[in-house]
Amino acid sequence: MSRDIVIQLKDIALKRGGAPVFSGVDLTLRRGERAALVGANGAGKSTLMSVLAGQLEYDSGERVVSSGTHAATQTQEPDFSGATSLLEWAAQDVPHDRDEAARLAAAAAELHSFGLSPDRPLAGMSGGEARRASLARALAAEPDLLMLDEPTNHLDIAAIEELERRLKQFSGALLVVSHDRAFLSAISTSCLWLRNGVVRRLDAPFSKFESWAASIEEQDRKALEKLDKTLEDEARWLARGVTARRTRNEGRLRRLMDMREARKGQAALVRKDTAALQADAGGSSGKLVFEAKGISKGFDGLGDIIKNLDLRVVRGDRLGIVGPNGAGKSTLIKMLVGNLEPDAGTTRLGKNLTIAYLDQSRAALDPKATLWDTFAPAGGDQIMVRERPKHVAAYAKDFLFDSRHLRQPVGSFSGGERNRVLLALALAKPSNVLVLDEPTNDLDMETLDVLEDMLAEYDGTVILVSHDRAFLDGVVTATLAPRGDGTWLETPGGWTDLVRQGIPILGNQQPSKPKPSAAPSAEPIAKAAKKLSYKDERRLSELEALIPKLESNIAQLEQTLNDPTLYSRDPTRFEKTSTQAVLARTQLQASEDEWLALLELKETLLGNA
C-alpha cells in the first residue's frame, strides 16, 4: 500500500435484514485529502463511516489501514455514559502515549474553541452543546484520519468559517458528511458519492459535484430507456413464439428474466425519493406583515442585544436573519410574531395573518408520542392538510417516513427525522407567513433542495433564520445582520451579497475566544483606585510582549506540522511538535484572556477617574 494512503476499503458488502446496504464498495483515502461523502437520505453514509472507523462489522471484503494510523470520529449524537467530566470525555481520543497534562490541555483548548467550558456539567447539555463537544473531542485527538458527521449543525457562520480554516490546514485524511453545500465547496478536494450501495469518486471539490452527478444520472436514464426498449422487444417475441419453441428458447427466456431483474436495479438508480413539501399560502395577508419601531431588548449580563431597531416587512418579502449564536436572532422573531415584548419601542402585526412558526427549540414535539399520535393527537387516522383530510400514513410518506416509523416515539428519531416531523406539522396548516428558525439543521441535501424550491414558489411571506449560506442565497431577497453593538443592518440579497459589500458585521469576523470559567488572577483594586496597580501594569506590559512571541511560535509549529511527510519521516518529532503546539495554543489563550481582563479593568478605572 502506498505510504500516503491512510485507509482502503476493498469490495465491501453489508446486509441488514437480508437487504443489501453496500455491494462492492471500493474506497481509498489519502493523507492530505479532504473528501465529501455525499448520498441521499438513508443511503448509508453514517453506516459507511462506522465501517471506516472499525466500529461496524461487514459481511465480506477487506478494510486495510495504514500502520500506526490514529482515527477520530465526530458523531451527531455523542454518548457521555461512563464519563465523569466533560474534560475527561473530550480527552479520551487523544493518544494515550502522551502525558496526562498534555492530553487534558489538548481537550481543554478544543472545548474552549467551541465555546464550551471544560467544567461544564455533562447533565443537561443541549443538542448543540453535545454536537460541539463531539467536534472538540475529535479535533483534540489530532488524528491521521478524521471523520466528521454533520459538523456545521448548531455552529454559527463565524464558527463555520473558522472550522473551514482549520480543516484546510489539516494534514491527515478527512472524510465529511454534511448538508452544508457552501462548507463542502470550501473545504473538499474530492467527492465520494454513495448511491445504490456503490461508491463513485470525483477528484474535484464539491462545487463540481452537481454537474457531474447530473451527467451520471442522465446516462442512467438513457440506459434505462434502452433497457426498457430491449425488454419490450423481448416480451413481444416471448408472446409470439416461445410456446412453439419452448425447449429451444429457454435460454432466451432466462435472459429475459435476468433483464427484468437488472431493470429493477437500473430503475432504482433513476428513482429519487424526496420529501413532497408543499405549502398553501391560504388567504392573502394585508400589505403590512410586521413592523417594528425603535425596539430594544436586553438581558442581564449581555446588555442590549437589539437596540433601537426599525424594521418593516411587507407581503411577499423573504427576509433572512443571520448572526452568531446569542446575537438575538430568535429573540427578534419572537418579538415580531408577538411572543415576546420588547423593552422599548413598539411592534405591530398586519391584518389577516396566518403564521406557521417553526421554533428552533423544537419544543412542539412530545418525545414520548409516536409519529402517528403526533400527526393525529385527537385520535383516528386522519390529519388535516391544508384544510383537507389525509391519511396519516400517506402524509408521513410525503416526508419520507414509512410504516415502521408510525408507531415509534419521535424522541427516538434522528435530528433530521425530527426536523421533518416539524416541517410536516408546520406545512399542514394554511399560512400566509412562514417563520422558520433554523429549518435546515440535520436535513439531507435532497430535502433541502425540495424545501428551497417550495419556498421559491410560496406566495406568502418568509422570515428565515439560518447559518446555511447556500440556502440563504437561494431563498432570501434581503438579509438582516447584527453589527455587534446592538444595532442591526438590513441589506438587499442573500449572505454572499452581504459579504460582498465589505461592511463589518458581528458574525463574519473571527469569533472571540470564550472567557474562562474562573476569572484571571489580578490584584484586587481598592474602590478609590484610579489606575492599575504597579503589579498589574507590569503584568500587562509582559503580556503585550509575550502574546506576539507565542503567536510566532505557534505559526512555526503549525508550519512544521503542515509538512504531509513529517509523520512518516519522523514520528517522534511529529508527536513532540504536536504536543508543543497544543500547549502553546493553550498558553496563548490564557494569556489573551488575562490581557483582556486587565485591559478592561484599566479602561473601567480610567472611565471612573
Coordinates of C-alpha atoms in Angstrom, one line a residue:
M1 CA 0.0 0.0 0.0
S2 CA 1.3 3.5 -0.9
R3 CA 2.8 5.4 2.0
D4 CA 0.3 8.3 1.5
I5 CA -2.8 6.0 1.7
V6 CA -4.4 6.1 5.2
I7 CA -7.2 3.7 4.7
Q8 CA -8.7 1.5 2.0
L9 CA -12.0 -0.5 1.6
K10 CA -11.9 -3.3 -1.0
D11 CA -15.2 -4.8 -2.3
I12 CA -17.0 -4.2 1.0
A13 CA -20.5 -5.8 1.2
L14 CA -23.0 -5.4 4.1
K15 CA -26.6 -6.6 4.5
R16 CA -29.2 -5.7 7.1
G17 CA -32.2 -7.9 7.5
G18 CA -31.4 -9.6 4.2
A19 CA -31.4 -6.3 2.3
P20 CA -28.0 -5.1 0.9
V21 CA -26.7 -1.8 2.3
F22 CA -23.4 -1.9 0.3
S23 CA -22.3 -4.1 -2.5
G24 CA -18.8 -3.9 -3.8
V25 CA -17.7 -0.7 -2.1
D26 CA -14.1 0.4 -3.1
L27 CA -12.8 3.5 -1.4
T28 CA -9.4 5.0 -0.8
L29 CA -8.5 8.0 1.4
R30 CA -5.0 9.6 1.2
R31 CA -3.1 11.9 3.5
G32 CA -4.0 15.5 2.7
E33 CA -7.3 14.5 1.0
R34 CA -10.5 16.1 2.2
A35 CA -13.4 14.0 0.9
A36 CA -17.0 14.9 0.9
L37 CA -19.2 11.8 1.4
V38 CA -22.5 12.5 -0.4
G39 CA -25.6 10.5 -0.7
A40 CA -29.4 10.6 -0.4
N41 CA -31.2 10.3 3.0
G42 CA -30.9 6.6 4.1
A43 CA -28.2 5.8 1.6
G44 CA -25.9 4.6 4.4
K45 CA -23.4 7.4 4.8
S46 CA -23.2 7.1 8.6
T47 CA -23.1 3.3 8.3
L48 CA -20.2 3.5 5.9
M49 CA -18.4 5.9 8.2
S50 CA -18.8 3.3 11.0
V51 CA -17.2 0.7 8.8
L52 CA -14.3 3.0 8.1
A53 CA -13.9 3.7 11.8
G54 CA -13.8 0.0 12.5
Q55 CA -16.9 0.2 14.7
L56 CA -19.1 -2.0 12.5
E57 CA -18.5 -5.4 11.0
Y58 CA -19.2 -6.1 7.4
D59 CA -20.2 -9.3 5.6
S60 CA -17.4 -9.5 3.0
G61 CA -14.5 -7.5 1.6
E62 CA -11.4 -6.1 3.2
R63 CA -10.6 -3.0 5.3
V64 CA -6.9 -2.0 5.1
V65 CA -5.5 0.6 7.5
S66 CA -2.0 2.1 7.3
S67 CA 0.2 1.1 10.2
G68 CA 0.1 3.5 13.1
T69 CA -3.0 5.3 11.9
H70 CA -4.9 7.1 14.6
A71 CA -8.6 7.8 13.8
A72 CA -11.2 10.1 15.4
T73 CA -14.9 10.5 14.6
Q74 CA -17.3 13.3 15.4
T75 CA -20.8 11.8 15.8
Q76 CA -24.2 13.5 15.6
E77 CA -25.4 12.2 18.9
P78 CA -22.4 11.5 21.3
D79 CA -22.6 9.1 24.2
F80 CA -21.5 10.6 27.5
S81 CA -22.2 7.4 29.6
G82 CA -19.4 6.4 31.8
A83 CA -17.7 9.8 31.7
T84 CA -17.1 11.7 34.9
S85 CA -16.5 15.1 33.4
L86 CA -16.6 16.9 30.0
L87 CA -12.9 17.4 30.0
E88 CA -12.2 13.8 30.7
W89 CA -14.6 12.7 28.0
A90 CA -13.1 15.1 25.4
A91 CA -9.6 13.8 26.1
Q92 CA -10.5 10.1 25.6
D93 CA -9.4 10.0 21.9
V94 CA -6.1 11.9 22.5
P95 CA -3.3 9.3 22.1
H96 CA -2.6 7.7 25.5
D97 CA 1.2 7.8 24.9
R98 CA 1.1 11.5 25.8
D99 CA 1.3 12.5 29.4
E100 CA -1.9 13.3 31.2
A101 CA -1.3 17.0 31.4
A102 CA -0.8 17.3 27.6
R103 CA -3.9 15.2 26.9
L104 CA -6.1 17.4 29.1
A105 CA -4.6 20.6 27.7
A106 CA -5.4 19.5 24.2
A107 CA -9.0 18.7 25.2
A108 CA -9.4 21.9 27.1
A109 CA -8.1 24.1 24.3
E110 CA -10.6 22.5 21.8
L111 CA -13.5 22.8 24.2
H112 CA -12.8 26.5 24.7
S113 CA -12.5 27.0 20.9
F114 CA -16.1 25.7 20.5
G115 CA -17.4 27.9 23.4
L116 CA -17.6 25.2 26.0
S117 CA -16.1 25.3 29.5
P118 CA -14.2 22.2 30.4
D119 CA -16.1 22.4 33.7
R120 CA -19.5 22.3 32.0
P121 CA -21.6 19.5 33.7
L122 CA -22.5 16.6 31.4
A123 CA -26.1 16.6 32.6
G124 CA -28.5 18.8 30.8
M125 CA -26.4 19.5 27.8
S126 CA -28.4 20.7 24.8
G127 CA -28.1 19.0 21.4
G128 CA -26.0 21.8 20.1
E129 CA -23.6 21.7 23.0
A130 CA -23.3 17.9 22.7
R131 CA -22.5 18.3 19.0
R132 CA -19.8 20.9 19.6
A133 CA -18.3 18.8 22.4
S134 CA -18.1 15.8 20.0
L135 CA -16.3 18.1 17.4
A136 CA -13.9 19.3 20.1
R137 CA -13.1 15.7 21.1
A138 CA -12.3 14.7 17.5
L139 CA -10.1 17.6 16.8
A140 CA -8.3 17.3 20.1
A141 CA -7.1 13.9 19.1
E142 CA -5.1 15.4 16.1
P143 CA -5.7 12.1 14.2
D144 CA -4.4 10.8 10.9
L145 CA -8.0 10.0 9.8
L146 CA -10.7 12.5 10.8
M147 CA -14.3 11.7 10.1
L148 CA -17.0 14.3 10.7
D149 CA -20.8 13.7 10.6
E150 CA -22.7 17.0 10.0
P151 CA -20.1 19.1 11.8
T152 CA -21.7 22.5 11.0
N153 CA -25.0 21.9 12.7
H154 CA -25.5 24.3 15.6
L155 CA -22.5 26.3 14.6
D156 CA -23.0 30.0 13.6
I157 CA -21.4 31.3 10.4
A158 CA -18.3 32.7 12.1
A159 CA -17.6 29.4 13.8
I160 CA -18.2 27.5 10.5
E161 CA -15.7 29.7 8.7
E162 CA -13.2 29.2 11.4
L163 CA -13.7 25.4 11.1
E164 CA -13.2 25.7 7.4
R165 CA -9.9 27.5 8.0
R166 CA -8.7 24.8 10.4
L167 CA -9.7 21.9 8.2
K168 CA -7.9 23.3 5.2
Q169 CA -4.7 23.1 7.3
F170 CA -5.4 19.5 8.4
S171 CA -2.6 17.3 7.1
G172 CA -4.3 13.9 7.6
A173 CA -7.1 12.3 5.6
L174 CA -10.5 13.9 6.2
L175 CA -14.0 12.5 5.4
V176 CA -17.0 14.8 5.9
V177 CA -20.8 14.2 5.7
S178 CA -22.6 17.5 5.6
H179 CA -25.7 19.1 4.1
D180 CA -23.9 22.5 4.1
R181 CA -23.1 23.0 0.4
A182 CA -21.0 26.1 1.0
F183 CA -19.0 24.4 3.7
L184 CA -18.3 21.3 1.5
S185 CA -17.4 23.5 -1.5
A186 CA -14.9 25.5 0.7
I187 CA -13.0 22.5 2.2
S188 CA -13.3 19.5 -0.1
T189 CA -10.7 18.2 -2.5
S190 CA -12.7 15.2 -3.7
C191 CA -16.3 13.7 -3.5
L192 CA -17.4 10.2 -2.8
W193 CA -21.0 9.5 -4.0
L194 CA -22.7 6.7 -2.1
R195 CA -25.6 5.6 -4.4
N196 CA -27.5 2.3 -4.6
G197 CA -24.9 0.6 -2.4
V198 CA -21.8 1.6 -4.5
V199 CA -19.3 4.5 -4.1
R200 CA -18.4 6.7 -7.1
R201 CA -15.4 9.0 -6.9
L202 CA -15.0 12.6 -8.2
D203 CA -11.5 14.0 -7.9
A204 CA -12.7 17.6 -7.6
P205 CA -14.3 19.7 -4.9
F206 CA -18.0 19.6 -4.1
S207 CA -18.6 22.8 -6.2
K208 CA -18.2 20.4 -9.3
F209 CA -20.4 17.7 -7.8
E210 CA -23.9 18.6 -9.0
S211 CA -23.0 18.9 -12.7
W212 CA -21.0 15.7 -12.5
A213 CA -23.9 13.9 -10.7
A214 CA -26.4 15.2 -13.2
S215 CA -24.4 13.8 -16.1
I216 CA -24.2 10.4 -14.5
E217 CA -28.0 10.4 -13.8
E218 CA -28.6 11.3 -17.4
Q219 CA -26.5 8.4 -18.5
D220 CA -28.5 6.1 -16.2
R221 CA -31.8 7.5 -17.5
K222 CA -30.7 6.7 -21.1
A223 CA -29.5 3.3 -20.1
L224 CA -32.9 2.6 -18.5
E225 CA -34.7 3.7 -21.7
K226 CA -32.5 1.4 -23.8
L227 CA -33.2 -1.5 -21.4
D228 CA -36.9 -0.8 -21.5
K229 CA -36.9 -0.9 -25.3
T230 CA -35.0 -4.2 -25.3
L231 CA -37.4 -5.7 -22.8
E232 CA -40.4 -4.6 -24.8
D233 CA -38.9 -6.3 -27.9
E234 CA -38.1 -9.5 -25.9
A235 CA -41.6 -9.5 -24.3
R236 CA -43.2 -9.2 -27.8
W237 CA -41.1 -12.1 -29.1
L238 CA -42.0 -14.1 -26.0
A239 CA -45.7 -13.6 -26.6
R240 CA -45.4 -14.7 -30.2
G241 CA -43.2 -17.7 -30.3
V242 CA -42.0 -19.1 -27.0
T243 CA -44.8 -21.7 -26.8
A244 CA -43.9 -23.3 -30.1
R245 CA -40.2 -23.2 -29.4
R246 CA -40.1 -23.7 -25.6
T247 CA -37.1 -26.1 -25.3
R248 CA -35.0 -24.3 -27.9
N249 CA -35.6 -20.8 -26.4
E250 CA -35.4 -21.5 -22.7
G251 CA -32.0 -19.7 -22.7
R252 CA -33.6 -16.6 -24.2
L253 CA -36.4 -16.8 -21.7
R254 CA -33.9 -16.9 -18.8
R255 CA -32.1 -13.9 -20.4
L256 CA -35.4 -12.0 -20.4
M257 CA -36.0 -12.8 -16.7
D258 CA -32.4 -11.6 -15.9
M259 CA -33.0 -8.4 -17.8
R260 CA -36.2 -7.7 -15.8
E261 CA -34.2 -8.2 -12.6
A262 CA -31.5 -5.9 -13.9
R263 CA -34.1 -3.3 -14.7
K264 CA -35.1 -3.1 -11.0
G265 CA -31.6 -2.0 -10.1
Q266 CA -31.4 0.4 -13.0
A267 CA -34.7 1.9 -12.1
A268 CA -33.5 2.3 -8.5
L269 CA -30.7 4.5 -9.8
V270 CA -33.0 6.8 -11.7
R271 CA -35.7 7.0 -9.0
K272 CA -35.1 9.6 -6.4
D273 CA -37.1 9.6 -3.1
T274 CA -37.6 13.2 -1.9
A275 CA -39.9 14.8 0.6
A276 CA -43.1 16.1 -1.0
L277 CA -43.0 19.5 0.6
Q278 CA -45.9 21.8 -0.2
A279 CA -47.2 25.0 1.4
D280 CA -50.6 26.7 0.9
A281 CA -50.4 30.5 1.3
G282 CA -54.1 30.5 2.2
G283 CA -55.8 33.8 2.2
S284 CA -53.8 36.9 1.3
S285 CA -52.5 38.9 4.2
G286 CA -52.5 42.7 4.3
K287 CA -49.8 44.7 2.7
L288 CA -48.0 45.2 6.0
V289 CA -46.9 42.0 7.7
F290 CA -44.6 43.0 10.6
E291 CA -43.5 46.5 11.7
A292 CA -41.0 47.3 14.5
K293 CA -40.3 50.9 15.6
G294 CA -37.4 51.7 17.9
I295 CA -37.5 48.3 19.6
S296 CA -34.8 47.3 22.1
K297 CA -34.2 44.2 24.1
G298 CA -31.6 43.3 26.6
F299 CA -30.7 40.6 29.2
D300 CA -28.8 40.6 32.4
G301 CA -25.1 40.4 31.7
L302 CA -25.5 41.0 27.9
G303 CA -26.8 44.5 27.7
D304 CA -29.0 45.4 24.7
I305 CA -28.6 42.7 22.0
I306 CA -31.2 44.7 20.0
K307 CA -31.1 48.5 20.2
N308 CA -33.5 51.0 18.6
L309 CA -34.3 48.8 15.6
D310 CA -36.7 49.9 12.9
L311 CA -37.9 47.1 10.6
R312 CA -40.8 46.8 8.1
V313 CA -41.7 43.5 6.5
V314 CA -44.4 43.6 3.7
R315 CA -46.3 40.9 1.9
G316 CA -44.1 38.7 -0.3
D317 CA -40.8 39.7 1.4
R318 CA -38.2 36.9 2.0
L319 CA -36.1 38.2 4.9
G320 CA -33.0 36.2 6.1
I321 CA -31.7 36.9 9.6
V322 CA -28.1 35.9 10.3
G323 CA -25.6 36.3 13.1
P324 CA -23.7 34.3 15.7
N325 CA -25.3 32.2 18.4
G326 CA -26.6 34.5 21.1
A327 CA -26.8 37.6 18.9
G328 CA -30.6 37.8 19.3
K329 CA -32.0 36.2 16.1
S330 CA -34.6 34.1 17.8
T331 CA -35.4 36.9 20.3
L332 CA -36.1 39.2 17.4
I333 CA -38.5 36.9 15.6
K334 CA -40.3 36.2 18.9
M335 CA -40.9 39.9 19.3
L336 CA -42.0 40.2 15.7
V337 CA -44.7 37.5 16.0
G338 CA -45.8 38.8 19.3
N339 CA -44.5 36.0 21.6
L340 CA -42.1 38.4 23.4
E341 CA -42.5 42.0 24.5
P342 CA -39.6 44.5 23.7
D343 CA -38.1 46.5 26.5
A344 CA -38.7 49.7 24.5
G345 CA -40.4 50.6 21.2
T346 CA -43.4 49.0 19.6
T347 CA -44.2 46.1 17.3
R348 CA -47.2 45.8 15.1
L349 CA -48.7 42.8 13.2
G350 CA -50.5 43.2 9.9
K351 CA -54.1 42.1 9.2
N352 CA -55.3 38.6 8.1
L353 CA -52.0 36.9 9.2
T354 CA -51.9 33.2 9.4
I355 CA -48.4 32.3 10.8
A356 CA -46.7 29.0 10.6
Y357 CA -43.8 29.2 13.1
L358 CA -41.0 26.5 13.2
D359 CA -39.3 27.1 16.5
Q360 CA -35.6 26.4 16.9
S361 CA -36.1 24.7 20.2
R362 CA -38.4 22.1 18.6
A363 CA -40.5 22.3 21.8
A364 CA -43.6 21.5 19.8
L365 CA -42.7 17.8 19.8
D366 CA -43.6 15.4 22.7
P367 CA -40.7 12.9 22.7
K368 CA -42.9 10.2 24.1
A369 CA -45.6 10.5 21.5
T370 CA -45.5 8.2 18.4
L371 CA -45.4 9.7 15.0
W372 CA -49.0 8.6 14.4
D373 CA -50.1 10.4 17.6
T374 CA -48.1 13.5 16.7
F375 CA -49.9 13.8 13.4
A376 CA -53.3 12.8 14.8
P377 CA -53.3 13.9 18.5
A378 CA -57.1 13.6 18.8
G379 CA -57.1 10.0 17.6
G380 CA -58.2 8.4 14.4
D381 CA -56.2 8.0 11.2
Q382 CA -56.6 11.4 9.5
I383 CA -54.6 14.7 9.6
M384 CA -56.0 17.9 8.2
V385 CA -53.5 19.0 5.5
R386 CA -54.3 22.5 4.2
E387 CA -58.0 22.0 5.3
R388 CA -58.3 18.6 3.6
P389 CA -58.3 15.3 5.4
K390 CA -55.4 13.0 4.5
H391 CA -54.5 9.6 5.9
V392 CA -51.7 9.7 8.5
A393 CA -49.6 7.1 6.7
A394 CA -49.9 8.8 3.3
Y395 CA -48.9 12.2 4.8
A396 CA -46.0 10.6 6.7
K397 CA -44.8 9.0 3.4
D398 CA -44.7 12.5 1.8
F399 CA -42.0 13.3 4.4
L400 CA -40.0 10.1 3.8
F401 CA -41.4 8.2 6.8
D402 CA -42.5 4.6 6.2
S403 CA -44.9 2.3 8.2
R404 CA -42.2 1.3 10.8
H405 CA -41.8 5.0 11.9
L406 CA -45.5 5.4 12.6
R407 CA -45.5 3.6 16.0
Q408 CA -42.1 4.8 17.1
P409 CA -41.8 7.7 19.7
V410 CA -40.5 10.8 18.0
G411 CA -37.9 11.1 20.7
S412 CA -36.1 8.1 19.2
F413 CA -35.8 9.8 15.8
S414 CA -32.6 11.3 14.4
G415 CA -32.2 15.1 14.3
G416 CA -33.1 15.2 10.6
E417 CA -36.2 13.0 11.1
R418 CA -37.5 15.2 14.0
N419 CA -36.9 18.3 11.8
R420 CA -39.0 16.7 9.0
V421 CA -41.8 16.0 11.5
L422 CA -41.9 19.7 12.5
L423 CA -41.9 20.7 8.9
A424 CA -44.8 18.4 8.2
L425 CA -46.7 19.9 11.1
A426 CA -46.0 23.5 10.1
L427 CA -46.8 22.9 6.4
A428 CA -50.1 21.0 7.2
K429 CA -51.8 24.3 8.1
P430 CA -52.6 27.0 5.5
S431 CA -50.4 30.0 6.2
N432 CA -49.5 33.2 4.6
V433 CA -46.4 33.8 6.7
L434 CA -43.7 31.2 7.3
V435 CA -41.3 31.9 10.2
L436 CA -38.5 29.3 10.1
D437 CA -35.9 29.3 12.8
E438 CA -33.0 27.1 11.7
P439 CA -35.1 24.8 9.4
T440 CA -32.1 23.3 7.7
N441 CA -30.4 21.5 10.7
D442 CA -29.9 17.8 10.0
L443 CA -31.8 17.8 6.7
D444 CA -30.2 15.9 3.8
M445 CA -29.4 17.8 0.6
E446 CA -32.3 16.4 -1.4
T447 CA -34.8 17.6 1.2
L448 CA -33.0 20.9 1.4
D449 CA -33.4 21.3 -2.4
V450 CA -37.1 20.5 -2.2
L451 CA -37.6 22.9 0.7
E452 CA -35.7 25.6 -1.3
D453 CA -37.9 25.0 -4.4
M454 CA -41.1 25.1 -2.2
L455 CA -40.1 28.4 -0.7
A456 CA -39.3 29.9 -4.1
E457 CA -42.9 29.0 -5.2
Y458 CA -44.6 30.1 -2.0
D459 CA -46.9 33.0 -2.4
G460 CA -46.7 34.3 1.2
T461 CA -44.0 36.0 3.3
V462 CA -40.9 34.2 4.6
I463 CA -38.8 35.0 7.7
L464 CA -35.8 32.7 7.7
V465 CA -33.1 32.3 10.4
S466 CA -30.2 30.1 9.2
H467 CA -26.5 29.5 9.2
D468 CA -26.6 27.7 5.9
R469 CA -25.1 30.3 3.5
A470 CA -26.0 28.5 0.3
F471 CA -29.6 28.1 1.4
L472 CA -29.9 31.8 2.4
D473 CA -28.6 32.7 -1.1
G474 CA -31.2 30.5 -2.7
V475 CA -34.2 31.8 -0.7
V476 CA -34.0 35.3 0.7
T477 CA -34.2 38.7 -1.0
A478 CA -32.9 40.7 2.0
T479 CA -30.6 40.0 4.9
L480 CA -30.6 41.4 8.4
A481 CA -27.4 41.1 10.4
P482 CA -26.1 42.4 13.8
R483 CA -23.3 45.0 13.9
G484 CA -22.2 43.9 17.4
D485 CA -23.3 46.9 19.4
G486 CA -27.0 46.1 19.5
T487 CA -27.7 47.8 16.1
W488 CA -28.6 45.7 13.1
L489 CA -28.1 46.2 9.3
E490 CA -30.5 45.3 6.5
T491 CA -29.1 44.8 3.0
P492 CA -30.7 43.5 -0.2
G493 CA -29.8 40.0 -1.4
G494 CA -28.5 37.0 0.5
W495 CA -25.4 36.1 2.5
T496 CA -23.0 36.4 -0.4
D497 CA -24.4 39.9 -1.3
L498 CA -23.9 41.0 2.3
V499 CA -20.3 39.8 2.4
R500 CA -19.5 41.5 -1.0
Q501 CA -20.4 44.9 0.5
G502 CA -17.5 44.6 2.9
I503 CA -19.5 46.0 5.8
P504 CA -18.1 44.8 9.2
I505 CA -20.8 42.8 11.0
L506 CA -20.9 40.6 14.0
G507 CA -20.5 37.1 12.7
N508 CA -18.2 37.4 9.7
Q509 CA -15.3 38.2 12.0
Q510 CA -13.0 35.8 13.9
P511 CA -15.2 34.5 16.8
S512 CA -14.0 35.9 20.1
K513 CA -12.4 33.4 22.5
P514 CA -14.6 32.5 25.4
K515 CA -13.7 33.7 28.8
P516 CA -12.5 31.0 31.3
S517 CA -14.9 29.9 34.0
A518 CA -12.6 31.3 36.6
A519 CA -11.6 35.0 36.4
P520 CA -7.9 35.6 35.6
S521 CA -6.0 36.4 38.7
A522 CA -5.5 40.1 39.2
E523 CA -4.7 42.1 42.3
P524 CA -7.8 43.5 44.0
I525 CA -8.2 47.1 43.4
A526 CA -9.5 49.4 46.1
K527 CA -12.6 51.4 45.3
A528 CA -10.7 54.6 45.3
A529 CA -8.1 53.4 42.8
K530 CA -7.9 55.5 39.6
K531 CA -5.4 53.3 37.7
L532 CA -3.9 49.8 37.7
S533 CA -1.6 48.8 40.4
Y534 CA 2.1 48.6 39.6
K535 CA 2.0 44.8 39.6
D536 CA -0.9 44.8 37.1
E537 CA 0.7 47.4 34.8
R538 CA 3.8 45.4 34.7
R539 CA 1.9 42.2 34.0
L540 CA 0.0 44.0 31.2
S541 CA 3.3 45.0 29.6
E542 CA 4.7 41.5 30.0
L543 CA 1.6 40.0 28.2
E544 CA 1.8 42.6 25.4
A545 CA 5.3 41.4 24.7
L546 CA 4.6 37.7 25.3
I547 CA 1.5 37.3 23.0
P548 CA 3.3 38.1 19.7
K549 CA 6.1 35.7 20.6
L550 CA 3.5 32.9 21.3
E551 CA 1.7 33.6 18.1
S552 CA 5.0 33.5 16.2
N553 CA 6.0 30.2 17.9
I554 CA 2.6 28.7 17.1
A555 CA 2.9 29.7 13.4
Q556 CA 6.3 28.0 13.2
L557 CA 5.0 24.8 14.9
E558 CA 2.0 24.7 12.5
Q559 CA 4.2 25.2 9.5
T560 CA 6.3 22.2 10.6
L561 CA 3.1 20.1 11.1
N562 CA 1.8 21.1 7.7
D563 CA 4.5 19.0 6.1
P564 CA 2.5 15.9 5.0
T565 CA 5.6 13.7 5.1
L566 CA 6.6 14.6 8.7
Y567 CA 4.8 11.8 10.4
S568 CA 6.1 9.1 8.1
R569 CA 9.7 10.5 8.2
D570 CA 10.0 11.3 11.9
P571 CA 7.0 10.2 14.1
T572 CA 8.8 11.2 17.3
R573 CA 9.3 14.8 16.1
F574 CA 5.7 14.9 14.8
E575 CA 4.4 13.9 18.3
K576 CA 6.7 16.3 20.1
T577 CA 5.8 19.2 17.8
S578 CA 2.0 18.4 18.1
T579 CA 2.3 18.5 21.9
Q580 CA 4.2 21.7 21.8
A581 CA 1.6 23.3 19.6
V582 CA -1.3 22.3 21.9
L583 CA 0.5 23.7 24.9
A584 CA 1.4 26.9 23.1
R585 CA -2.2 27.5 21.9
T586 CA -3.4 26.8 25.5
Q587 CA -0.9 29.3 26.9
L588 CA -1.8 31.9 24.2
Q589 CA -5.5 31.6 25.0
A590 CA -4.9 32.0 28.8
S591 CA -2.5 35.0 28.1
E592 CA -5.1 36.7 25.8
D593 CA -7.8 36.2 28.4
E594 CA -5.7 37.7 31.1
W595 CA -4.6 40.6 28.9
L596 CA -8.3 41.3 28.0
A597 CA -9.3 41.2 31.7
L598 CA -6.5 43.7 32.7
L599 CA -7.3 45.9 29.7
E600 CA -11.0 46.1 30.6
L601 CA -10.1 46.8 34.2
K602 CA -7.8 49.6 33.1
E603 CA -10.4 51.2 30.9
T604 CA -13.0 50.9 33.7
L605 CA -10.7 52.7 36.2
L606 CA -9.9 55.4 33.7
G607 CA -13.6 55.9 33.0
N608 CA -14.3 56.3 36.7
A609 CA -11.4 58.7 37.2

